[in-house]
Every structure is written in structure tokens, then in C-alpha cells.
C-alpha positions as a printed Julia matrix, in Angstrom:
70×3 Matrix{Float64}:
 -27.46   -8.49    0.9
 -29.03   -6.66   -2.25
 -31.66   -7.81   -4.71
 -33.88   -6.51   -6.99
 -36.95   -8.6    -7.88
 -35.91  -10.79   -5.35
 -32.33  -11.74   -6.87
 -29.56  -11.42   -4.93
 -26.95   -8.84   -6.8
 -24.38   -7.75   -4.78
 -24.18   -7.72   -0.89
 -21.81   -5.46    1.41
 -19.55   -6.72    3.03
 -16.76   -4.66    4.93
 -13.77   -4.22    2.68
 -10.36   -5.16    3.35
  -7.53   -5.28    5.51
  -3.5    -5.15    5.03
  -3.23   -4.68    8.84
  -1.62   -1.84    9.08
  -3.46    1.21   10.26
  -1.82    2.89    9.08
  -2.46    1.64    4.85
  -6.03    1.31    5.92
  -5.91    4.8     6.84
  -4.46    6.37    3.65
  -6.13    3.42    1.21
  -9.67    4.77    3.07
  -8.84    8.46    2.25
  -7.82    7.25   -1.33
  -4.09    8.53   -0.62
  -3.21    5.9    -1.79
  -3.9     2.76   -4.24
  -3.59   -1.09   -3.77
  -2.02   -2.4    -5.96
  -3.49   -4.18   -8.5
  -1.88   -8.04   -8.08
  -3.38  -11.55   -8.06
  -2.57  -12.6    -5.12
  -4.42  -10.28   -3.16
  -3.28   -8.37   -0.1
  -1.89  -11.6     1.82
   0.43  -11.76   -1.64
   1.33   -7.83   -0.82
   2.08   -8.12    3.41
   5.12  -10.71    2.08
   6.56   -8.47    0.59
   9.02   -7.33    3.35
  11.31   -4.1     3.89
  14.56   -3.22    1.62
  17.03   -3.21    5.83
  18.17    0.17    6.18
  22.14    1.32    6.92
  23.19    3.03    9.46
  26.39    3.67    7.79
  25.24    7.3     7.0
  24.14   10.53    6.72
  21.21   10.23    4.13
  21.79   13.89    2.85
  25.12   13.01    2.89
  24.24   10.04    0.07
  22.26   12.18   -1.62
  24.52   14.89   -2.57
  26.96   12.79   -3.77
  25.0    10.93   -5.46
  23.59   14.12   -7.76
  27.34   15.39   -7.57
  28.07   11.8    -9.38
  25.56   12.32  -12.5
  27.24   16.51  -12.9
């Protein structure tokens, strides 16, 4: 508790944790900024990544996409 003239003005508390050590480290290093979200970290943790596909080579897919736009 931090006080000014005997009145509490702030509290020092541990930073919230995402539960993912790699993400937490990036946030501490200011290399990652958590999104502003009214649901907080709990809502962000509910987001599931899009499943990857092993149907092909990534480099080949990128090359094909570039050819389509050329």
C-alpha cells in the first residue's frame, strides 16, 4: 500500500499472468503488448489458434500466392 498524507493512493501488486511463460516474458520485455480487451486476460486466453494443416509445404504455398498476385 502506498500512502500520501496517511491516505492510500496506490497498491503494488504482481503483474497479471497469462499462464504462458513465453508470452509473459515478451510482455515483461515490452516486446508484446496485450490487446486492450474489456474481458481482460481471461477472455484473451479463451481464443483458440486456428488449427494448422500439414497438407503442403509453407514455402510452396507462399510462392503460389505470390504468383496469383503477380
